[in-house]
Coordinates of C-alpha atoms in Angstrom, one line a residue:
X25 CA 63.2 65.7 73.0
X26 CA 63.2 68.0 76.4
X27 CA 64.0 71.8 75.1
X28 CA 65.6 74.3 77.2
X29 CA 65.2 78.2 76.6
X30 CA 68.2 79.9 77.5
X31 CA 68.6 83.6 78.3
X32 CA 71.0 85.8 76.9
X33 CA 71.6 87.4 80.2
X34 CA 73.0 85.7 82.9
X35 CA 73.5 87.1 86.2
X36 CA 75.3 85.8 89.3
X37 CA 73.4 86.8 92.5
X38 CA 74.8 85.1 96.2
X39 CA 72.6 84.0 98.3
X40 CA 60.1 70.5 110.4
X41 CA 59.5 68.5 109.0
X42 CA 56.2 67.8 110.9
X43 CA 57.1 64.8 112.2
X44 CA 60.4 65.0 113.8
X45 CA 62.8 62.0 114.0
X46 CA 64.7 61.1 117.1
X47 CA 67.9 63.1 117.8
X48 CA 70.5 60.0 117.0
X49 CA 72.2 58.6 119.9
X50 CA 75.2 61.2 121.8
X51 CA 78.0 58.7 121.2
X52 CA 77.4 58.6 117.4
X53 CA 76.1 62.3 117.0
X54 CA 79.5 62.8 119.3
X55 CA 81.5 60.9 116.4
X56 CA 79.5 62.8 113.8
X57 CA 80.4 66.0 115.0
X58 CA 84.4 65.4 115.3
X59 CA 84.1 64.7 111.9
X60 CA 82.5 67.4 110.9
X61 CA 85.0 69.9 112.4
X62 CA 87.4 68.0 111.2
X63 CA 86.3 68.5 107.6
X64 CA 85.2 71.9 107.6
X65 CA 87.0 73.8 110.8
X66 CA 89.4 76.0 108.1
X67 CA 86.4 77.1 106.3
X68 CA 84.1 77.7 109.1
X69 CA 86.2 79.6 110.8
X70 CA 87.4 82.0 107.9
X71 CA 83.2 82.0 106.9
X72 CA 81.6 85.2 107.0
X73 CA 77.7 85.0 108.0
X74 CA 76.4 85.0 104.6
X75 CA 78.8 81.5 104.0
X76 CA 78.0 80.3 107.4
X77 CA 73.9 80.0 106.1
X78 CA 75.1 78.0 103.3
X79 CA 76.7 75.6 105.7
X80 CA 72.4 75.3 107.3
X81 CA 71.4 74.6 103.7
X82 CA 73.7 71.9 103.4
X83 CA 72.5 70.5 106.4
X84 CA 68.6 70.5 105.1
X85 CA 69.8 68.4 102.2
X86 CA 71.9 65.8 104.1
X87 CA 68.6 63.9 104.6
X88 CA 70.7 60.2 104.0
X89 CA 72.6 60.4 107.2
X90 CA 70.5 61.6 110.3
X91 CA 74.0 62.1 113.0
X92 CA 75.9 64.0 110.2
X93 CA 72.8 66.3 109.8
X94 CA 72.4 66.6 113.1
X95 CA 76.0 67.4 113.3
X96 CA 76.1 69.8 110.6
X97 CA 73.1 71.8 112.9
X98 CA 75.0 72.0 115.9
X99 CA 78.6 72.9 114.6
X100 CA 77.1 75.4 112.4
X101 CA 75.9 76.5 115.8
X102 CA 78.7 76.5 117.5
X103 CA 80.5 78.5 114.9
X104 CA 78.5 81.3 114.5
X105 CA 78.1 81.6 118.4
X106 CA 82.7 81.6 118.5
X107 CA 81.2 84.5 115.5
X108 CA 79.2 86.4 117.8
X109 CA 76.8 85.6 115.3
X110 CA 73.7 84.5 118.0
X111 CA 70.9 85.0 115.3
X112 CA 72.5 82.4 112.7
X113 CA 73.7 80.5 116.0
X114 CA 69.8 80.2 117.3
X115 CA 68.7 79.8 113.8
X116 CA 70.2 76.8 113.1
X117 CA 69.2 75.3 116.5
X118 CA 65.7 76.0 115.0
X119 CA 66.5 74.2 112.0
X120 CA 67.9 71.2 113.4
X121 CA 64.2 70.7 116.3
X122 CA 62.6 70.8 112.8
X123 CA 64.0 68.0 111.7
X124 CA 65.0 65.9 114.7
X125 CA 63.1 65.7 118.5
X126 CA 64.9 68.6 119.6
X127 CA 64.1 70.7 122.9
X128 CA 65.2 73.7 121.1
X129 CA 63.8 76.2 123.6
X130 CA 66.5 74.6 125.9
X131 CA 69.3 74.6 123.8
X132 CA 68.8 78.6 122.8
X133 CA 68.7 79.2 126.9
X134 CA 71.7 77.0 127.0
X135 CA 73.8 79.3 124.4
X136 CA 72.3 82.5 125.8
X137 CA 73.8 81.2 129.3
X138 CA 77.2 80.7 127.3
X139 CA 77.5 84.0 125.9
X140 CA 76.0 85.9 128.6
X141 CA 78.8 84.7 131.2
X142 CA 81.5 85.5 128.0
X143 CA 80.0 88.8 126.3
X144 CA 82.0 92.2 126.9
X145 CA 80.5 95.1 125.3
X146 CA 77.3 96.7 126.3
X147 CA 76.2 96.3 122.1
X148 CA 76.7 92.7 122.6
X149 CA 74.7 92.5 125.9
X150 CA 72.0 94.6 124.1
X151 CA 71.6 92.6 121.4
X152 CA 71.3 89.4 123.7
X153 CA 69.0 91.0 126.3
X154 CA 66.9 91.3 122.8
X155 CA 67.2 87.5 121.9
X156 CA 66.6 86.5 125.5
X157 CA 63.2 88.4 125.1
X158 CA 62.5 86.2 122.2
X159 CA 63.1 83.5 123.9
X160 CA 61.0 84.2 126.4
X161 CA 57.9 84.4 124.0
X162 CA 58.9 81.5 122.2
X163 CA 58.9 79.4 125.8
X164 CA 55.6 81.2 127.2
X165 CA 54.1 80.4 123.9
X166 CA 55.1 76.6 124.3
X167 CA 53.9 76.3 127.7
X168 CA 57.6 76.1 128.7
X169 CA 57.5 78.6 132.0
X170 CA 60.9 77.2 133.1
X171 CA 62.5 78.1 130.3
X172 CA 61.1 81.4 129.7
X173 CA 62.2 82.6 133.7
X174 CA 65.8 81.4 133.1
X175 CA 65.8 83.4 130.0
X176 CA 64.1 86.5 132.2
X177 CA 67.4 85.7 134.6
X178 CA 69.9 85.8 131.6
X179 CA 68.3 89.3 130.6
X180 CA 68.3 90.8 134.0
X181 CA 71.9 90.2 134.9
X182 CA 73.2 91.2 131.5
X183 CA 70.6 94.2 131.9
X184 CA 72.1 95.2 135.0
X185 CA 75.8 95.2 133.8
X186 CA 74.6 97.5 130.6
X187 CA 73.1 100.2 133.5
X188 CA 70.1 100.8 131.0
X189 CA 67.0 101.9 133.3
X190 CA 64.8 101.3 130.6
X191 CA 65.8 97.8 129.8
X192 CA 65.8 96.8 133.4
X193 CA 61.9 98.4 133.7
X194 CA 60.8 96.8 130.6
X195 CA 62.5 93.1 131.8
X196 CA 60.8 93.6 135.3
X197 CA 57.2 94.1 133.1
X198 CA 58.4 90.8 131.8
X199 CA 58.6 89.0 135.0
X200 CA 55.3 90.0 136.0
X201 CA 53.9 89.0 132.6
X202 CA 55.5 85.6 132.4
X203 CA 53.6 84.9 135.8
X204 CA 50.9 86.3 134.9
X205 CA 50.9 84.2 131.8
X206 CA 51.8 81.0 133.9
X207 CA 48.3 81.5 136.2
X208 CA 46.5 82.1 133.2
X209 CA 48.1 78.6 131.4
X210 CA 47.2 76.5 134.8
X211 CA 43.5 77.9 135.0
X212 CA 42.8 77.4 131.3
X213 CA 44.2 73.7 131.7
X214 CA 41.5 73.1 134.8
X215 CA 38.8 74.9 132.8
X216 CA 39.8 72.7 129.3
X217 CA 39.7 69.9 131.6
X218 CA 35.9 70.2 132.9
X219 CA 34.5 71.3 129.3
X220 CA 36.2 68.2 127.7
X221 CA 34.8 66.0 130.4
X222 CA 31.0 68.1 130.5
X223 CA 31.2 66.9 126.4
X224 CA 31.4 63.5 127.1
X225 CA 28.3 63.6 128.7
X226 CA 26.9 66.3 126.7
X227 CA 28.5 67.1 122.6
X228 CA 26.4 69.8 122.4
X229 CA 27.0 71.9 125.4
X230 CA 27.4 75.3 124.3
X231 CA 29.9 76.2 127.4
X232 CA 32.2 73.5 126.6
X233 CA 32.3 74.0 123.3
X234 CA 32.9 77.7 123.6
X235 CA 36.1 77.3 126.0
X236 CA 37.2 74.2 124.2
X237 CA 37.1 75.7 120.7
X238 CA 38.9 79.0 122.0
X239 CA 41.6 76.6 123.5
X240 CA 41.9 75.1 119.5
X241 CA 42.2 78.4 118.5
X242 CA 45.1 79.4 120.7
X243 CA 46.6 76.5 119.1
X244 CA 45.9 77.7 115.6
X245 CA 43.9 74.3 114.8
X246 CA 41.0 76.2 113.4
X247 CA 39.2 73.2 111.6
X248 CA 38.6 71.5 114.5
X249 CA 38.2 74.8 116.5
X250 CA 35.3 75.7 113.9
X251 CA 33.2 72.4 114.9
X252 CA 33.4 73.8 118.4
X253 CA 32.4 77.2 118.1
X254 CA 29.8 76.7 115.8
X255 CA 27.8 75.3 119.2
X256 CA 29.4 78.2 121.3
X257 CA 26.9 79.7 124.1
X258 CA 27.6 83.4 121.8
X259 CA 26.4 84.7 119.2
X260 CA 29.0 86.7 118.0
X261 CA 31.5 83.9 118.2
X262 CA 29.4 81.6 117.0
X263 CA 28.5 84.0 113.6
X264 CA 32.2 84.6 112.8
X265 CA 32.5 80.7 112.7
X266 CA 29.5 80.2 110.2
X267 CA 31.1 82.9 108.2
X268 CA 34.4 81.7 108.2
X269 CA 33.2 78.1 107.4
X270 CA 31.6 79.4 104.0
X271 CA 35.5 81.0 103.4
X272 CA 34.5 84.2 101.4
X273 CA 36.1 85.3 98.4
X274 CA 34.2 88.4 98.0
X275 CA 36.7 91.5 99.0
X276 CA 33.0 93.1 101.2
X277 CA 32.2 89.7 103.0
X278 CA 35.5 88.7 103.9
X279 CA 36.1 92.8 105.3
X280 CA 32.9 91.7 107.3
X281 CA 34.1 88.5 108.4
X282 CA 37.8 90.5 109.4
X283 CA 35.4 92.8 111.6
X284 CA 33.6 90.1 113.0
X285 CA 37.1 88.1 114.4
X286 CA 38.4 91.6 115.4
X287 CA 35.8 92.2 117.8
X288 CA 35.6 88.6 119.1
X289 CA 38.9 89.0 119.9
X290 CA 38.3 92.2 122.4
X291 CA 35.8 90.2 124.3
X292 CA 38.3 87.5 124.9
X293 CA 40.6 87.9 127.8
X294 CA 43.1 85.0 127.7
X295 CA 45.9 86.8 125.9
X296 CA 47.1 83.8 123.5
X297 CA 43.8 83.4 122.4
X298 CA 43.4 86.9 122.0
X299 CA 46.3 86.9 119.6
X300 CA 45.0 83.9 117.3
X301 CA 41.7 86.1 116.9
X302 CA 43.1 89.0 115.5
X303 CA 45.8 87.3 113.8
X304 CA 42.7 85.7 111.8
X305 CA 41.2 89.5 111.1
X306 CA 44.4 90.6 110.3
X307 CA 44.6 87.5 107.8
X308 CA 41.3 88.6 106.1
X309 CA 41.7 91.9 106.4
X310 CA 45.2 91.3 104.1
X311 CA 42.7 89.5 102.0
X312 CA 39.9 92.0 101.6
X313 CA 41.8 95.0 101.3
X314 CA 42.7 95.3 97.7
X315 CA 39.2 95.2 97.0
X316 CA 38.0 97.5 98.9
X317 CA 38.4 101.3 99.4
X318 CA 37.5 105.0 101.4
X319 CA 36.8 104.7 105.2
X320 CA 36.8 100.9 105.1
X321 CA 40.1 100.3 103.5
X322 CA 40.8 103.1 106.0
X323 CA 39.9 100.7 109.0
X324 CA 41.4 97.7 107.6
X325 CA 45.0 99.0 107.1
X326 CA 44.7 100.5 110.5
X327 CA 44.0 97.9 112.0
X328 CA 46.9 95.7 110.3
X329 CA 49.2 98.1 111.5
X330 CA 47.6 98.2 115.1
X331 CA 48.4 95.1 115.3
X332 CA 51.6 94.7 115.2
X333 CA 54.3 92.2 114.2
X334 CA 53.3 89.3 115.9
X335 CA 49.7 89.2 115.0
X336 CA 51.2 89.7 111.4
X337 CA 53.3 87.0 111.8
X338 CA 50.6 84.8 112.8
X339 CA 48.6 86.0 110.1
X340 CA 50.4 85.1 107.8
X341 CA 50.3 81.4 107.8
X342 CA 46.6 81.3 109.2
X343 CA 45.0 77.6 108.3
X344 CA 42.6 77.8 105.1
X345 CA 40.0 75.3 106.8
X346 CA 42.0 73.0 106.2
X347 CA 44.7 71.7 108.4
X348 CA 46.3 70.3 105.0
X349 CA 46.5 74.1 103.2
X350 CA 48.1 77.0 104.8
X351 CA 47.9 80.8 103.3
X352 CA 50.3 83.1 103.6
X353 CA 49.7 86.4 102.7
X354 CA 52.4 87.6 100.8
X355 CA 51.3 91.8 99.8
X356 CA 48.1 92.8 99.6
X357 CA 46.0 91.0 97.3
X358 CA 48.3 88.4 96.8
X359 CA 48.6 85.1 98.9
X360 CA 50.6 81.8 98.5
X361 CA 48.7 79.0 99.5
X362 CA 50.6 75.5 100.9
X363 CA 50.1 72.3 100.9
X364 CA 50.8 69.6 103.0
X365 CA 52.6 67.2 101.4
X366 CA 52.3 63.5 103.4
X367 CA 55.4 61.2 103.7
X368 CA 55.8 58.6 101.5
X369 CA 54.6 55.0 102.4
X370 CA 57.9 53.9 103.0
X371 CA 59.1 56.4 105.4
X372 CA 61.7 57.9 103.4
X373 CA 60.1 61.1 102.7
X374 CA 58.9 63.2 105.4
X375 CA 55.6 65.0 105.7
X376 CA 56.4 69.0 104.4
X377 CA 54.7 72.0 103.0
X378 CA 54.7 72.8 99.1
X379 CA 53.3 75.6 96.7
X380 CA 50.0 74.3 95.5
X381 CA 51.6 76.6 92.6
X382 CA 54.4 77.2 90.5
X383 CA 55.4 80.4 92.2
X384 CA 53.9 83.1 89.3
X385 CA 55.2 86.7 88.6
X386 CA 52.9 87.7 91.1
X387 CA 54.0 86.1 94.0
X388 CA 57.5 86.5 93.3
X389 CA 56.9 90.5 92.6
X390 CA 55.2 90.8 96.2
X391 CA 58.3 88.8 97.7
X392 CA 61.3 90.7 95.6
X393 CA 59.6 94.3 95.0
X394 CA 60.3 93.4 90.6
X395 CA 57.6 94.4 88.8
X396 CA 55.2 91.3 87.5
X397 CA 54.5 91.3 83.5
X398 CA 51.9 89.2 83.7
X399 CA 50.5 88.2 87.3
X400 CA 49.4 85.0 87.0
X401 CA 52.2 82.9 84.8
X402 CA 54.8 81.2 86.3
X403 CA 58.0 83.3 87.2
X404 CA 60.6 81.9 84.9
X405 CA 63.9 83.3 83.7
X406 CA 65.7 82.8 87.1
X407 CA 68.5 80.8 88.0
X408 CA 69.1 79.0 91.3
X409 CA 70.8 81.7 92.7
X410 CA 68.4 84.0 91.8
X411 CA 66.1 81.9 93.8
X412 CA 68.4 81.5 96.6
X413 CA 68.3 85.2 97.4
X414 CA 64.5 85.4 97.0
X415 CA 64.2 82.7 99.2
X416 CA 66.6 84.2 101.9
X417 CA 64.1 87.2 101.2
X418 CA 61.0 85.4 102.6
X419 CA 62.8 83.6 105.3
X420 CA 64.2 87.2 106.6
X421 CA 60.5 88.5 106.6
X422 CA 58.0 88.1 109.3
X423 CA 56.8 85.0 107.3
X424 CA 60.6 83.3 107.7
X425 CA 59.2 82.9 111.7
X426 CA 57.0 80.3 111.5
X427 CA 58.1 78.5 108.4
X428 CA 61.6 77.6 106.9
X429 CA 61.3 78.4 102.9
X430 CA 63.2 76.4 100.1
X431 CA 63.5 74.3 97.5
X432 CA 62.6 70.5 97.2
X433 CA 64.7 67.9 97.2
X434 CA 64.8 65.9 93.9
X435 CA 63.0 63.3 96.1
X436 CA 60.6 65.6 97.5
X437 CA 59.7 67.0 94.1
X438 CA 59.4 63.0 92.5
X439 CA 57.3 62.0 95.8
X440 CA 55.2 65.2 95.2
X441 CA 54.3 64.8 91.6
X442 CA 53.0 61.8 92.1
X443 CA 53.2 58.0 91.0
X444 CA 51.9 57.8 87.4
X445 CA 49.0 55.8 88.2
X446 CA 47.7 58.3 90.2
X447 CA 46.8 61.0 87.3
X448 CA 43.6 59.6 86.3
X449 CA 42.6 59.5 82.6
X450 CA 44.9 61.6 80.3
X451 CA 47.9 63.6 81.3
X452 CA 47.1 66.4 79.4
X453 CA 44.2 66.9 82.0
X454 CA 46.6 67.7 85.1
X455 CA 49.2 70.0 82.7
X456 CA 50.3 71.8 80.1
X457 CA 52.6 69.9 77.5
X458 CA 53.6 70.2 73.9
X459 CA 50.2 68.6 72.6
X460 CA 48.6 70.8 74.5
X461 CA 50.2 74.2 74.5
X462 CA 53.3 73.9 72.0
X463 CA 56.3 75.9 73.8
X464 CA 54.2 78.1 75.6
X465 CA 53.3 78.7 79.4
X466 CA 50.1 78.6 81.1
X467 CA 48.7 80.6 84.0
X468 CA 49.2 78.6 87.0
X469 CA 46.4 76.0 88.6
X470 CA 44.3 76.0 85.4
X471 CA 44.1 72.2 85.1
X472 CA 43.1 69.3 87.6
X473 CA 45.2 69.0 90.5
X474 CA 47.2 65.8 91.2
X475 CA 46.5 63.5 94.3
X476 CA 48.1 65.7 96.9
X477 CA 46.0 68.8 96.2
X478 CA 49.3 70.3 94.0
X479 CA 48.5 71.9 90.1
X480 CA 51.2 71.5 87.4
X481 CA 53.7 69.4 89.0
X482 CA 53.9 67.5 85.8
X483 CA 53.8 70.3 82.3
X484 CA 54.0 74.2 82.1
X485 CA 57.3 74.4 83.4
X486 CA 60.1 72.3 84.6
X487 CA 61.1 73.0 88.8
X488 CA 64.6 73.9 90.3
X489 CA 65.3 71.5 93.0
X490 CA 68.0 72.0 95.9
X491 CA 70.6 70.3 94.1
X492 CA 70.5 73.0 91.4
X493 CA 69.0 70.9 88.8
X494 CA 65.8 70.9 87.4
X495 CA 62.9 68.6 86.7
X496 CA 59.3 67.7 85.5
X497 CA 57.7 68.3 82.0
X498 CA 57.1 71.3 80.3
X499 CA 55.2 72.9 77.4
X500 CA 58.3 72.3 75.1
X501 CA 58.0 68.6 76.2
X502 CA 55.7 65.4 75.1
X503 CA 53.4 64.1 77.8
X504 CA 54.7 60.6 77.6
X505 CA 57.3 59.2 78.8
X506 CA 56.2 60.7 82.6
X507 CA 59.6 58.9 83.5
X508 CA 61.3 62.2 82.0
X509 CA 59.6 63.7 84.7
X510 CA 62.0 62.2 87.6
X511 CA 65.3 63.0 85.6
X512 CA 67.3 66.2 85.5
X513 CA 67.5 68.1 82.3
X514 CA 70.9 68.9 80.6
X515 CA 72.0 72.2 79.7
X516 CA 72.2 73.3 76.1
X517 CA 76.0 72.3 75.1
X518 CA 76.6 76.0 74.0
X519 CA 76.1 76.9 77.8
X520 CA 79.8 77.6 79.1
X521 CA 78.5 78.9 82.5
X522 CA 77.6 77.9 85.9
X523 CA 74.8 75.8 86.3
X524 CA 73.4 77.9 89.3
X525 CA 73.5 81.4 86.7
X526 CA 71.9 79.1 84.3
X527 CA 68.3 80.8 83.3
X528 CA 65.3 79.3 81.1
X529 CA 62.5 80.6 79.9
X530 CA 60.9 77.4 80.3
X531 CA 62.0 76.7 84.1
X532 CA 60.5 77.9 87.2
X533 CA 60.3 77.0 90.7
X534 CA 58.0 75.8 93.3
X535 CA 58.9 76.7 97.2
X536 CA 58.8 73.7 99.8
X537 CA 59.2 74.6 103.3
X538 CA 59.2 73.2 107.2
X539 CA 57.2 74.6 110.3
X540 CA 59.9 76.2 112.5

């Protein structure tokens, strides 16, 4: 019999996948769409920003029809933009190039075009100026130059009707640094170009390697990058890489290994790159500096904050050598790693990210600012809502740029636990169950991991899904049947609340999420 631990409190708090699918065809997204107002054009339009994000979530689960998701995306869109709501509006263009083969830099340009020609008051051409400049990065990053000088256009007319000197110097800084970017993007193509075809003739040529592995790491691919700089034609380069292969977890070595990227990085003149680099100090500086103190602790939070949001953003989802695990540094001293999940043989799961974890008291203090009991247990006595807001949390921090945070699907969560002949010998080897640990939890990733890299998706605790439910096997439960597992668990009968309020000391969660 499955047991659940109820609270007595219960609280009421609100609130790509990496392999995109094609955008379905305009006649039936068209049909899609008319349905979709149809249904929900009262509610959309009375919706406040806060309801119109519920609307995106609904979206992320309607995975069984591709044109009504789609839909959902782009009239979600289109109502926050009649909202003046651009940041939900651009969000949930975002959302939807996850998920389907989207040009999303071109739609945001499209919608900035829109409300430019409509917008009135100089706060709203402020605040648009501001997302065009966004935009811009966002293109330049992605190699699209077209897009990011039609965004520079959008900016300077709206700049000129707000009569802000300032703005109008700092945009004309941006054309020059969009062209600047554009020569430097066209000359590291031709140079990529001769090194790939110099190490066809030669794999060990230090030059090649060198530009070609600095290339991998403007594209934050640093596995492969490693293979190339550890033949680089300099030593300095070339000793970060050997340290960074042996991926140090003492506090002293991995401060050394931060210094090391740092002052590659001021040797290396191609801007992007230049970013990656200290994004990867920053990364291990975030990781050293608990453990470290006086002048170099000193150096190291200096040099987080020198380097400003977007290396931090970067940071924070550096690659653990290994393109299948992502870290993301969540406060100092404590990171949550990922795990690439891979789609399921019959195509109806998508690749995504996952907690390698439960997400423990740790990770959840450094996300919510709650103090954390005991660090390394799995955060329980939260309902969905509660998890909701802490998700919304993440997603608003510098973090939420790169990746989408939130909860599994059911099908997610059953394709991520594995089939059951997969777990090899006993189950009480991969988790913690009633024979094991009788109505008790565990610290996190203190048995074998399953298949996919992922600890205690089966035991320990049962996980809240996106539909509100939970599932799994926990400590209160036997190891066998693992069926259980793939089932939701009923509330006690004595519960008269909400589901979502519903709290358990014997649930927790586990956070999925998408590359933006």
């Amino acid at each position: 019999m499955r047991t659940l631990i109820a609270a007595a409190l219960i609280v009421s708090l609100a609130d790509a996948a990496l392999a995109a699918k094609p955008l379905p065809e305009k006649a039936k997204l068209d049909a899609a769409k008319v349905i979709v107002r149809d249904r929900y054009f009262q509610a959309l339009k009375k919706a406040d920003a806060a309801e119109l994000a519920t609307y995106l979530d609904a979206a992320d689960a309607a995975t069984d029809d591709d044109a009504r998701q789609a839909a959902l995306y782009l009239v979600v869109a289109d109502s926050a933009k009649e909202a003046g709501n651009v940041k939900l509006a651009l969000q949930a263009l975002d959302r939807l190039s996850n998920k389907f083969d989207y040009d999303a830099p071109a739609g945001k340009l499209k919608l900035l075009e829109s409300l430019g020609k409509a917008t009135k008051s100089i706060e709203s051409r402020t605040a648009l100026v501001n997302r065009a400049l966004e935009l811009i990065e966002e293109a330049m990053d992605g190699g699209r130059f077209e897009v990011a000088e039609q965004a520079a256009k959008v900016a300077e007319s709206l700049a000129a009707r707000v009569r802000d000197p300032k703005l109008r110097k700092e945009l004309a800084a941006m054309r020059s640094r969009i062209e600047s970017r554009r020569r430097e993007d066209r000359a590291e193509v031709d140079a990529l170009a001769k090194a790939q075809e110099m190490l066809k003739q030669d794999p060990n040529d230090p030059e090649a390697n060198r530009l070609v592995g600095l290339r991998l790491v403007g594209e934050d691919q640093w596995t492969k990058a490693l293979a190339h700089l550890l033949l680089a034609d300099d030593d300095d380069l070339r000793g970060a890489a050997k340290a960074e292969e042996a991926r140090p977890d003492d506090a002293a070595k991995q401060l050394a290994l931060a210094d090391a990227w740092w002052q590659v990085a001021d040797g290396v003149e191609n801007e992007k790159q230049r970013a990656a680099l200290r994004a990867r100090a920053v990364y291990w500086y975030k990781r050293a500096v608990a453990g470290v103190n006086g002048l170099r602790r000193t150096r190291a939070d200096r040099r987080i904050k020198y380097s400003g949001e977007e290396t931090a953003i970067a940071a924070a989802s550096q690659t653990s050598g290994d393109d299948s695990l992502t870290d993301l540094v969540l406060g100092k001293g404590v990171s949550l790693r990922l795990v690439k999940v891979p789609a399921s043989d019959d195509g109806r799961i998508k690749s995504f990210w996952m907690g390698q974890t439960e997400l423990t008291e740790g990770q959840w203090a450094a996300i919510t600012g709650e103090a954390a009991a005991s660090p390394e247990l799995p955060k329980v006595l939260i309902s969905f809502n509660h998890c909701r807001a802490t998700l919304a949390k993440l997603n608003a921090s510098p973090l939420g740029r790169r990746f989408h945070f939130r909860l599994p699907t059911p099908d997610e969560f059953a394709h991520a636990c594995g089939q059951p002949s997969s777990f090899e010998g006993s189950l009480s080897d991969y988790g913690w169950f009633r024979e094991t640990s009788p109505e008790k939890v565990q610290p996190v990733g203190r048995k074998k991991a399953n298949a996919f890299g992922l600890f205690d998706t089966l035991g320990n605790v049962w996980e809240l899904a996106d539909d509100g439910r939970f599932y799994g096997i926990s400590a209160w439960d036997s190891e066998s049947p693992i069926q259980l597992a793939f089932t939701s668990v009923d509330l006690p009968r004595e519960y008269k609340g909400a589901r979502t309020d519903y709290m358990g000391g014997n649930v927790g969660v586990r956070i999925a999420a998408d590359l933006r």
